[in-house]
Coordinates of C-alpha atoms in Angstrom, one line a residue:
Chain R
M10 CA 6.3 64.7 -190.1
A11 CA 6.8 68.3 -191.2
E12 CA 3.9 69.6 -189.3
E13 CA 5.9 71.6 -186.7
N14 CA 7.5 73.6 -189.5
I15 CA 4.9 76.4 -189.9
L16 CA 7.2 79.0 -191.5
E17 CA 7.6 76.9 -194.6
V18 CA 7.1 79.1 -197.7
K19 CA 5.7 76.4 -199.9
P20 CA 2.1 75.5 -199.5
K21 CA 1.7 72.7 -197.0
K22 CA 1.6 69.3 -198.6
K23 CA -0.5 66.4 -197.6
P24 CA 1.3 63.7 -195.7
K25 CA 3.4 61.9 -198.3
K26 CA 2.0 58.6 -199.7
K27 CA 2.9 55.3 -198.0
V28 CA 5.4 53.4 -200.1
I29 CA 5.9 50.5 -197.9
E30 CA 3.1 48.9 -195.8
V31 CA 3.7 46.0 -193.5
N32 CA 0.6 44.4 -192.0
N33 CA 0.8 41.7 -189.3
L34 CA 3.9 40.2 -191.0
G35 CA 4.9 36.8 -189.9
V36 CA 7.7 34.6 -191.3
R37 CA 8.1 31.1 -190.1
F38 CA 11.0 28.8 -190.7
N39 CA 10.8 25.0 -190.4
M40 CA 13.9 24.1 -188.6
A41 CA 14.4 20.4 -189.3
E42 CA 15.9 18.8 -186.3
Q43 CA 17.9 16.7 -188.7
K44 CA 18.4 17.8 -192.2
V45 CA 16.5 15.5 -194.5
D46 CA 17.7 16.0 -198.0
S47 CA 17.9 12.6 -199.6
L48 CA 15.0 10.7 -201.0
K49 CA 15.9 7.5 -199.1
E50 CA 16.0 9.3 -195.8
Y51 CA 12.8 11.1 -196.6
F52 CA 10.9 7.9 -197.3
I53 CA 12.3 6.1 -194.3
R54 CA 11.2 8.9 -192.1
L55 CA 7.8 9.2 -193.8
V56 CA 7.2 5.5 -193.2
H57 CA 8.2 5.8 -189.6
R58 CA 6.3 9.1 -189.3
N59 CA 9.4 10.8 -188.1
L60 CA 9.3 14.0 -190.2
K61 CA 9.3 16.5 -187.4
Y62 CA 10.1 20.1 -187.8
K63 CA 10.7 22.7 -185.1
E64 CA 8.7 25.8 -186.0
F65 CA 10.5 29.0 -185.6
W66 CA 9.0 32.4 -186.2
A67 CA 11.7 34.8 -187.4
L68 CA 9.1 37.6 -187.4
R69 CA 5.6 37.7 -185.9
D70 CA 2.9 40.4 -185.9
V71 CA 5.1 43.1 -187.3
S72 CA 3.1 46.1 -188.6
F73 CA 4.4 49.5 -189.7
S74 CA 4.3 51.7 -192.7
I75 CA 6.9 54.0 -194.3
R76 CA 6.1 57.1 -196.2
K77 CA 8.0 58.4 -199.2
G78 CA 11.2 60.1 -198.4
D79 CA 11.5 58.6 -194.9
R80 CA 14.8 57.3 -193.8
V81 CA 14.1 54.4 -191.4
G82 CA 16.6 52.7 -189.2
I83 CA 15.9 49.1 -188.2
L84 CA 17.6 48.4 -184.9
G85 CA 18.0 45.1 -183.2
L86 CA 20.5 42.6 -181.9
N87 CA 21.7 39.6 -183.9
G88 CA 18.8 37.3 -184.6
A89 CA 16.2 39.9 -184.1
G90 CA 14.8 39.4 -187.6
K91 CA 16.3 42.5 -189.3
S92 CA 17.7 40.7 -192.3
T93 CA 14.5 38.6 -192.6
L94 CA 12.5 41.8 -192.7
L95 CA 14.7 43.3 -195.4
K96 CA 14.5 40.1 -197.5
V97 CA 10.7 40.1 -197.4
I98 CA 10.7 43.8 -198.4
A99 CA 13.2 43.1 -201.2
G100 CA 10.8 40.3 -202.4
V101 CA 13.3 37.4 -202.0
L102 CA 11.4 35.8 -199.1
K103 CA 7.6 35.3 -198.9
A104 CA 5.6 36.2 -195.8
T105 CA 4.1 33.2 -194.1
E106 CA 1.2 35.4 -192.8
G107 CA 0.3 39.0 -193.2
T108 CA 1.1 41.2 -196.1
V109 CA 3.8 43.5 -197.3
T110 CA 3.1 46.0 -200.0
V111 CA 5.9 47.8 -201.7
K112 CA 4.8 50.5 -204.2
E113 CA 8.0 51.6 -205.7
S114 CA 11.2 50.1 -207.1
V115 CA 13.6 48.7 -204.6
V116 CA 17.3 48.5 -205.0
P117 CA 18.8 46.3 -202.3
L118 CA 22.4 47.0 -201.6
L119 CA 22.9 43.8 -199.7
E120 CA 26.0 41.8 -200.3
L121 CA 27.0 43.6 -203.4
G122 CA 27.8 41.5 -206.4
A123 CA 25.7 38.5 -205.2
G124 CA 24.4 38.0 -208.8
F125 CA 27.8 38.0 -210.5
D126 CA 29.1 35.0 -212.4
K127 CA 32.7 34.4 -211.5
D128 CA 33.7 33.2 -215.0
Y129 CA 32.2 36.2 -216.6
T130 CA 34.3 39.4 -217.1
G131 CA 33.3 42.6 -215.3
A132 CA 31.9 44.0 -218.4
E133 CA 29.7 41.0 -219.1
N134 CA 28.6 41.0 -215.5
I135 CA 27.4 44.6 -215.8
Y136 CA 24.8 43.4 -218.3
L137 CA 24.0 40.2 -216.3
Y138 CA 23.6 41.9 -212.9
G139 CA 21.8 44.9 -214.5
S140 CA 19.2 42.6 -216.1
M141 CA 18.7 40.9 -212.7
L142 CA 17.8 44.3 -211.2
G143 CA 15.3 44.6 -214.0
Y144 CA 17.1 47.2 -216.1
K145 CA 16.7 47.3 -219.9
R146 CA 19.6 46.3 -222.2
E147 CA 19.6 49.7 -224.0
F148 CA 19.7 51.4 -220.6
I149 CA 22.7 49.4 -219.5
R150 CA 24.5 50.1 -222.7
E151 CA 23.9 53.8 -222.3
K152 CA 25.1 53.8 -218.8
F153 CA 28.0 51.3 -219.3
D154 CA 30.8 53.9 -219.4
E155 CA 29.5 55.7 -216.4
I156 CA 29.4 52.4 -214.4
V157 CA 32.9 51.5 -215.4
K158 CA 34.1 55.0 -214.6
F159 CA 32.5 55.1 -211.2
S160 CA 33.8 51.6 -210.3
E161 CA 37.4 52.7 -211.1
L162 CA 38.1 49.3 -212.4
G163 CA 39.8 50.5 -215.6
D164 CA 41.3 47.7 -217.7
F165 CA 40.2 45.1 -215.1
I166 CA 36.7 45.4 -216.5
N167 CA 37.7 42.8 -219.1
V168 CA 39.0 40.3 -216.6
P169 CA 36.9 37.5 -215.2
V170 CA 35.4 38.4 -211.9
K171 CA 36.9 35.4 -210.2
N172 CA 40.2 37.2 -210.3
Y173 CA 38.8 40.3 -208.6
S174 CA 39.5 41.2 -205.0
S175 CA 36.5 41.5 -202.8
G176 CA 36.8 45.2 -202.8
M177 CA 36.8 45.4 -206.6
R178 CA 33.7 43.1 -206.7
A179 CA 31.9 45.3 -204.2
R180 CA 32.9 48.5 -206.1
L181 CA 31.4 47.1 -209.3
G182 CA 28.3 45.9 -207.6
F183 CA 27.8 49.3 -206.0
S184 CA 28.3 51.1 -209.2
I185 CA 25.7 48.9 -211.1
A186 CA 23.1 49.0 -208.3
T187 CA 23.2 52.8 -207.9
I188 CA 23.3 53.7 -211.6
V189 CA 19.5 54.3 -211.5
D190 CA 18.1 56.7 -208.9
P191 CA 16.2 54.1 -206.9
Q192 CA 13.1 55.1 -205.1
I193 CA 13.7 52.8 -202.2
L194 CA 17.2 52.0 -201.1
I195 CA 17.9 49.1 -198.7
L196 CA 21.2 49.1 -196.8
D197 CA 22.5 46.4 -194.5
E198 CA 24.8 48.4 -192.2
V199 CA 26.4 51.5 -193.6
L200 CA 28.3 50.6 -196.7
S201 CA 32.0 50.2 -196.4
V202 CA 33.0 49.4 -199.9
G203 CA 36.6 49.3 -201.1
D204 CA 39.4 51.5 -199.9
A205 CA 39.1 54.9 -198.1
K206 CA 38.9 56.8 -201.3
F207 CA 36.0 54.8 -202.7
K208 CA 34.3 54.7 -199.3
K209 CA 34.2 58.5 -199.4
K210 CA 32.9 58.4 -203.0
S211 CA 30.2 55.9 -202.3
A212 CA 29.1 57.8 -199.1
N213 CA 28.8 61.0 -201.2
K214 CA 26.7 59.2 -203.8
L215 CA 24.4 57.8 -201.1
K216 CA 24.1 61.3 -199.5
K217 CA 23.2 62.7 -202.9
M218 CA 20.5 60.1 -203.3
M219 CA 19.1 60.7 -199.9
K220 CA 18.9 64.4 -200.6
S221 CA 16.9 63.7 -203.7
G222 CA 14.2 62.2 -201.6
V223 CA 14.8 58.5 -201.8
T224 CA 13.2 56.3 -199.2
V225 CA 15.9 54.5 -197.2
L226 CA 15.8 51.4 -195.0
L227 CA 18.9 50.9 -193.0
V228 CA 19.7 47.9 -190.8
S229 CA 22.0 48.5 -187.9
H230 CA 22.8 47.4 -184.4
Q231 CA 24.4 50.7 -183.6
G232 CA 22.3 53.6 -182.5
D233 CA 24.9 56.2 -183.8
Q234 CA 24.6 55.3 -187.5
V235 CA 20.8 55.5 -187.3
R236 CA 21.0 58.9 -185.5
T237 CA 23.1 60.4 -188.3
I238 CA 21.2 59.0 -191.3
C239 CA 17.6 58.3 -190.3
N240 CA 14.7 60.4 -189.2
K241 CA 12.6 57.4 -188.0
A242 CA 13.4 54.1 -186.5
I243 CA 12.0 50.8 -185.3
I244 CA 13.3 48.2 -182.9
L245 CA 13.0 44.5 -183.5
D246 CA 13.5 42.0 -180.7
H247 CA 13.1 38.3 -181.2
G248 CA 10.9 38.8 -184.2
K249 CA 8.7 41.3 -182.6
L250 CA 8.3 45.0 -183.2
I251 CA 8.8 46.6 -179.8
A252 CA 9.1 50.3 -180.6
S253 CA 8.7 52.7 -183.5
G254 CA 8.9 56.5 -183.8
K255 CA 11.3 59.3 -184.3
A256 CA 14.9 58.2 -184.7
E257 CA 16.3 60.2 -181.7
E258 CA 13.8 58.7 -179.2
I259 CA 14.0 55.2 -180.5
C260 CA 17.8 55.3 -180.4
D261 CA 17.8 56.4 -176.8
Q262 CA 15.4 53.6 -176.0
Y263 CA 17.5 51.1 -177.9
E264 CA 20.7 52.1 -176.1
E265 CA 19.0 51.9 -172.8
M266 CA 17.7 48.5 -173.7
I267 CA 21.2 47.3 -174.5
S268 CA 22.8 48.7 -171.4
K269 CA 20.1 46.9 -169.4
K270 CA 21.0 43.6 -171.1
D271 CA 24.6 44.0 -170.1
Chain S
M11 CA -2.1 36.6 -214.9
P12 CA -1.4 40.0 -216.4
T13 CA 1.0 40.8 -213.5
A14 CA 2.8 37.6 -214.3
L15 CA 3.1 38.7 -217.9
K16 CA 4.2 42.2 -216.9
N17 CA 6.8 40.6 -214.7
F18 CA 8.0 38.4 -217.5
S19 CA 8.4 41.3 -219.8
K20 CA 10.4 43.2 -217.2
F21 CA 12.8 40.4 -216.9
R22 CA 13.0 39.3 -220.5
Y23 CA 16.4 40.8 -220.8
L24 CA 17.5 38.6 -217.9
L25 CA 16.3 35.6 -219.8
Y26 CA 18.4 36.7 -222.8
E27 CA 21.4 37.4 -220.7
L28 CA 21.2 34.0 -218.9
I29 CA 20.9 32.2 -222.3
K30 CA 23.9 34.1 -223.6
K31 CA 25.9 33.4 -220.5
D32 CA 25.3 29.6 -220.7
I33 CA 26.3 29.4 -224.4
K34 CA 29.3 31.8 -224.0
L35 CA 30.7 30.1 -221.0
K36 CA 30.2 26.6 -222.3
Y37 CA 32.8 27.0 -225.0
R38 CA 34.9 29.7 -223.6
S39 CA 37.9 27.6 -222.5
S40 CA 38.0 25.3 -225.5
I41 CA 40.0 26.0 -228.6
L42 CA 37.5 24.9 -231.1
G43 CA 34.7 26.7 -229.2
V44 CA 31.3 26.5 -230.7
L45 CA 32.5 24.1 -233.4
W46 CA 32.2 21.3 -230.8
T47 CA 28.5 21.7 -231.2
L48 CA 28.9 20.2 -234.6
L49 CA 31.9 18.0 -234.1
E50 CA 30.5 16.2 -231.1
P51 CA 27.4 14.7 -232.7
L52 CA 29.4 14.0 -235.9
L53 CA 32.1 12.1 -234.1
T54 CA 29.5 10.1 -232.0
M55 CA 27.7 9.3 -235.3
I56 CA 30.9 8.0 -236.8
V57 CA 31.7 5.8 -233.8
L58 CA 28.1 4.4 -233.7
T59 CA 28.2 3.8 -237.5
I60 CA 31.5 1.9 -237.3
V61 CA 30.3 -0.3 -234.4
F62 CA 26.6 -0.9 -235.3
S63 CA 26.3 -0.4 -239.0
G64 CA 25.2 -4.1 -239.4
L65 CA 22.1 -3.6 -237.3
L66 CA 20.0 -2.1 -240.2
G67 CA 19.2 -4.2 -243.2
K68 CA 19.6 -3.4 -246.9
G69 CA 16.2 -1.8 -247.6
D70 CA 16.3 0.3 -244.5
D71 CA 17.0 4.0 -243.9
N72 CA 20.5 5.4 -244.4
F73 CA 22.3 4.4 -241.2
P74 CA 24.3 7.6 -240.3
V75 CA 21.2 9.8 -240.8
Y76 CA 19.1 7.4 -238.9
I77 CA 21.5 7.5 -235.9
L78 CA 21.8 11.3 -236.0
C79 CA 18.1 11.8 -235.9
G80 CA 17.8 9.8 -232.7
R81 CA 21.0 10.9 -231.2
L82 CA 20.5 14.7 -231.6
L83 CA 17.0 14.7 -230.0
Y84 CA 18.1 12.4 -227.2
S85 CA 21.1 14.5 -226.4
F86 CA 19.1 17.7 -226.3
F87 CA 16.6 16.0 -223.9
S88 CA 19.4 14.7 -221.7
T89 CA 21.5 17.9 -221.4
G90 CA 18.4 20.1 -221.2
T91 CA 16.9 18.2 -218.3
K92 CA 20.2 17.7 -216.6
T93 CA 21.0 21.4 -216.6
A94 CA 17.5 22.4 -215.6
L95 CA 17.7 20.0 -212.7
K96 CA 20.7 21.8 -211.3
S97 CA 19.5 25.3 -212.3
I98 CA 17.9 26.4 -209.0
R99 CA 20.7 25.1 -206.8
K100 CA 23.4 26.5 -209.0
N101 CA 21.9 30.0 -208.7
S102 CA 21.1 29.7 -205.1
S103 CA 23.4 32.6 -204.0
T104 CA 21.6 34.9 -206.4
I105 CA 18.1 33.6 -205.5
K106 CA 18.8 34.4 -201.8
K107 CA 19.7 38.0 -202.5
V108 CA 18.1 39.4 -205.6
Y109 CA 14.5 39.0 -206.5
V110 CA 14.0 37.6 -210.0
P111 CA 11.2 35.2 -211.2
K112 CA 12.7 31.9 -210.3
Y113 CA 11.4 30.0 -213.3
M114 CA 13.9 32.1 -215.4
Y115 CA 16.7 29.7 -214.4
P116 CA 15.2 26.4 -215.7
L117 CA 13.7 28.3 -218.6
A118 CA 17.0 29.8 -219.6
S119 CA 19.0 26.6 -219.2
T120 CA 16.4 24.7 -221.4
F121 CA 16.6 27.5 -224.0
S122 CA 20.3 27.5 -224.2
S123 CA 20.4 23.7 -224.6
Y124 CA 17.8 24.2 -227.4
M125 CA 19.9 26.8 -229.2
I126 CA 22.9 24.5 -229.2
F127 CA 20.6 21.7 -230.4
L128 CA 19.3 23.8 -233.3
I129 CA 22.9 24.7 -234.3
S130 CA 23.8 21.0 -234.2
L131 CA 21.0 20.2 -236.7
I132 CA 23.4 21.6 -239.3
V133 CA 25.3 18.4 -239.0
L134 CA 22.2 16.4 -239.8
V135 CA 21.6 18.5 -242.9
G136 CA 25.2 18.1 -244.0
V137 CA 25.3 14.3 -243.5
A138 CA 21.9 14.0 -245.2
I139 CA 23.2 15.8 -248.3
Y140 CA 26.5 13.8 -248.2
E141 CA 24.6 10.5 -248.0
K142 CA 22.2 11.6 -250.8
V143 CA 19.0 11.2 -248.7
T144 CA 16.2 12.5 -250.9
I145 CA 14.4 15.4 -249.3
T146 CA 10.7 15.5 -249.8
P147 CA 7.9 17.9 -248.7
A148 CA 7.3 15.6 -245.8
I149 CA 10.3 17.2 -244.1
L150 CA 8.0 20.0 -243.0
G151 CA 6.5 17.6 -240.6
A152 CA 9.7 17.7 -238.6
I153 CA 8.6 21.0 -237.2
F154 CA 6.2 19.1 -234.8
P155 CA 8.7 16.9 -233.1
L156 CA 11.1 19.8 -232.9
I157 CA 8.6 22.0 -231.1
M158 CA 7.3 19.2 -228.9
V159 CA 10.7 18.1 -227.7
F160 CA 11.3 21.6 -226.4
F161 CA 8.2 21.6 -224.2
L162 CA 8.8 18.0 -223.2
T163 CA 12.2 18.9 -222.0
L164 CA 11.1 22.1 -220.3
G165 CA 8.2 20.4 -218.5
V166 CA 10.4 17.6 -217.2
G167 CA 13.1 20.1 -216.4
L168 CA 10.7 22.2 -214.3
I169 CA 9.6 19.2 -212.3
L170 CA 13.2 18.0 -211.8
S171 CA 14.4 21.5 -210.7
V172 CA 11.8 21.6 -208.0
L173 CA 12.4 18.1 -206.7
D174 CA 16.2 18.7 -206.7
V175 CA 15.8 21.5 -204.2
F176 CA 14.3 19.2 -201.7
F177 CA 16.2 16.0 -202.6
R178 CA 19.8 16.3 -203.5
D179 CA 20.3 12.8 -204.6
L180 CA 17.9 13.2 -207.5
E181 CA 20.8 14.1 -209.7
Y182 CA 22.2 10.6 -209.5
L183 CA 18.8 8.9 -209.8
W184 CA 18.0 10.9 -212.9
T185 CA 21.2 9.7 -214.6
V186 CA 19.9 6.2 -214.3
V187 CA 16.5 7.1 -215.6
L188 CA 18.2 8.9 -218.6
M189 CA 20.0 5.7 -219.3
L190 CA 16.8 3.8 -219.5
I191 CA 15.3 6.5 -221.7
M192 CA 18.4 6.3 -224.0
Y193 CA 18.2 2.6 -224.5
T194 CA 14.4 2.8 -225.2
C195 CA 14.9 5.5 -227.8
A196 CA 16.2 3.0 -230.4
I197 CA 19.0 5.3 -231.4
F198 CA 21.1 2.8 -233.3
Y199 CA 18.6 0.0 -234.0
K200 CA 15.1 -0.6 -235.1
V201 CA 12.5 -1.9 -232.6
E202 CA 10.9 -4.0 -235.3
S203 CA 14.2 -5.8 -236.0
L204 CA 14.8 -6.9 -232.4
K205 CA 14.5 -10.7 -232.4
S206 CA 12.2 -11.0 -229.4
V207 CA 11.0 -7.8 -227.7
T208 CA 9.7 -8.9 -224.4
N209 CA 8.9 -5.4 -223.2
E210 CA 7.7 -3.7 -226.3
W211 CA 5.4 -1.5 -224.1
I212 CA 8.4 0.3 -222.8
F213 CA 9.0 1.8 -226.2
K214 CA 5.4 2.7 -226.5
I215 CA 5.4 4.7 -223.3
N216 CA 8.7 6.6 -224.0
P217 CA 7.5 10.0 -225.3
L218 CA 11.0 10.7 -226.6
Y219 CA 10.9 7.6 -228.7
S220 CA 7.6 8.8 -230.2
L221 CA 9.3 12.1 -231.1
I222 CA 12.3 10.4 -232.7
V223 CA 10.1 8.1 -234.7
N224 CA 8.2 11.0 -236.2
F225 CA 11.3 13.1 -236.7
R226 CA 12.8 10.2 -238.7
N227 CA 9.6 9.8 -240.7
A228 CA 9.8 13.4 -241.7
I229 CA 13.4 13.3 -242.7
F230 CA 13.0 10.1 -244.7
G231 CA 9.9 11.4 -246.5
R232 CA 7.2 9.4 -244.8
P233 CA 4.0 10.7 -243.2
L234 CA 3.9 11.1 -239.5
D235 CA 2.8 8.3 -237.3
M236 CA -0.4 9.4 -235.7
Y237 CA -0.2 7.3 -232.5
H238 CA 3.2 8.6 -231.8
F239 CA 2.2 12.2 -232.7
W240 CA -0.8 12.3 -230.3
Y241 CA 1.0 10.4 -227.6
A242 CA 4.0 12.8 -227.6
L243 CA 1.7 15.8 -227.8
A244 CA -0.4 14.7 -224.8
F245 CA 2.7 13.8 -222.8
S246 CA 4.5 17.1 -223.5
A247 CA 1.4 19.1 -222.6
A248 CA 0.8 17.1 -219.4
V249 CA 4.4 17.5 -218.1
M250 CA 4.3 21.2 -219.0
L251 CA 1.1 21.7 -217.1
F252 CA 2.2 19.7 -214.1
G253 CA 5.7 21.2 -214.1
S254 CA 4.4 24.7 -214.1
F255 CA 1.9 24.0 -211.4
L256 CA 4.5 22.2 -209.2
F257 CA 7.0 25.0 -209.7
Y258 CA 4.4 27.7 -209.0
K259 CA 3.3 25.9 -205.8
K260 CA 6.7 25.2 -204.4
Q261 CA 8.8 28.2 -205.5
D262 CA 8.4 30.2 -202.3
R263 CA 9.9 27.4 -200.3
F264 CA 13.1 27.1 -202.3
I265 CA 14.9 29.8 -200.3
L266 CA 14.4 27.7 -197.1
Y267 CA 16.2 24.8 -198.6
I268 CA 19.0 26.1 -200.8

C-alpha cells in the first residue's frame, strides 16, 4: 500500500490488518419457475414431483480481502452481483458456499430508513432504528439532539414518518446511521440525500469519516465516482470477480470493458 | 452458544423497542387507549355470562370468573400466535436490509401480547373480588400455567412464523385451527357436564385446555391436576424445542422468499 512512500517521517507500519476477508464466496438462488407459495400448490407439486427450481449463482468463487482504511470500489454492470456481495458483507444474506469474515462493525448506508415504522414518529424511530443498528439506549438518548439537529427536521421530528417526504426520511436515516463513527461503511452509489444543501452536508460528513480512516465499500457502475473516492477497486461480472487492484488501473480496465460491450 | 448470547445482549434494546412499539401503536388511534385491554375481556365476559349462564349448575364455580380464566388464556394464545405468524413477513423490508437476529420479531410479538395479557389479569382480580371468590394459598399454583402458556405460545408462534414465510395461506388455515382450539378449551362450559362427549380425547390432547384447567384450579383454591400439569409442560417444552430448531434451520432462507 504505502510502500513507495519512503520519505515518511513516522516509522513504517506493518501492513494494516485485514478487516474483511472473502474466501471462495458463492451465493445461489433457487429461481422457482413458477412461484409456489400456497400449501395446496406445494403438495400437488410434491405428489406430481414437479418441484423444480432453476439454480442461479449470483456470485461464484469470489475471493478478496480488504485491509483497514482501504476504500474499495465495486464496479460492475446491473446484475453483476454487486448488491448481493454487499448484502453478504452486511450480514443480511448468508453465503451458500465459502466464507466471509468481517472483523469490525459495519454500518450499511443502503436504502436509508429501511427499518422505520411508518406509524411511528421521527423521534420514536430514532430509538427503533438505532437499536436495529445495535446501539445502546443510553447512547441514543445521549446523541438524540445531535441526530435531530443534523437531520434538520425541526418540529417534524414529532410527526409520524408516514407523513415525511422521501428526502426527509433519507435525511433522518442518514443522521442516525452516521452518528457513530463506523469502522466499515457500505455505500450503494454515492449518496444523494435530500436537497442540494443537505447533499453537501452529508458529503462533508462522509469525507470527514473517510479521513478518520474508516474502511469504505462503494458500489458503483461509474468509473468516475470510484476514481475520486477509492484507492482500490474490483470488477464483478456475472457473479465472478474478474479484476482487482489499484483504483486507477481497474477503472481504466472497466471503462475499456464497457466500451467494448457497446 | 456464547456468540448467540453475546448477539442477544447486543440486540436486547431492539427487543425492548419492538415490544414498546407493538404496545404503543396498538392503542395509539383509539380514544380509550390501553383501557381497552381491560374493557375488552370484561365486555366479552358480560356477553358470555348473559348468554350462557345456565350452563353451570348450582354447586359449580362462579360463572363470570370461570369464563374469564378460560377466555383470557385463550385470547393470549390466539393473538400471540397470530401476530407471531405474521411477524417475519411484516418486517420483511427491514430483514432484507439491516442485519438483526430474526427471532427477535416473533419473540417481541409474543412478549408484547404477553404484556397485554398480564395487564388484562387485573380484570380477573377485580371480578373475583366483586363476585366474592375466596382466595386461598392455592392461587400460587397459577404461576405454572401463566409461565407455561408463554412458552407454549412462543413455541407455536416460532413454528408458524417459519411456515408462513414459505406458505402464505397458513394464515387462513391457522384461523380455522384456532377455532377448533377455542371450542375445545371449554371456555364457557364444563366438559363433565356435556351430555354425551363423543370425542373426549380431543379435550385431553389440547394443551391449552390443560393450562386452563389448572389455572381455574388455582383460582378456585383447588390443587393442580397432575395429568394436565405434566401434559402441558411436556407439550410446551416440545414445541419450544422444535420451534427453535426449525427457526434456526430455516432462518437463512427467509430472505429468498419474503
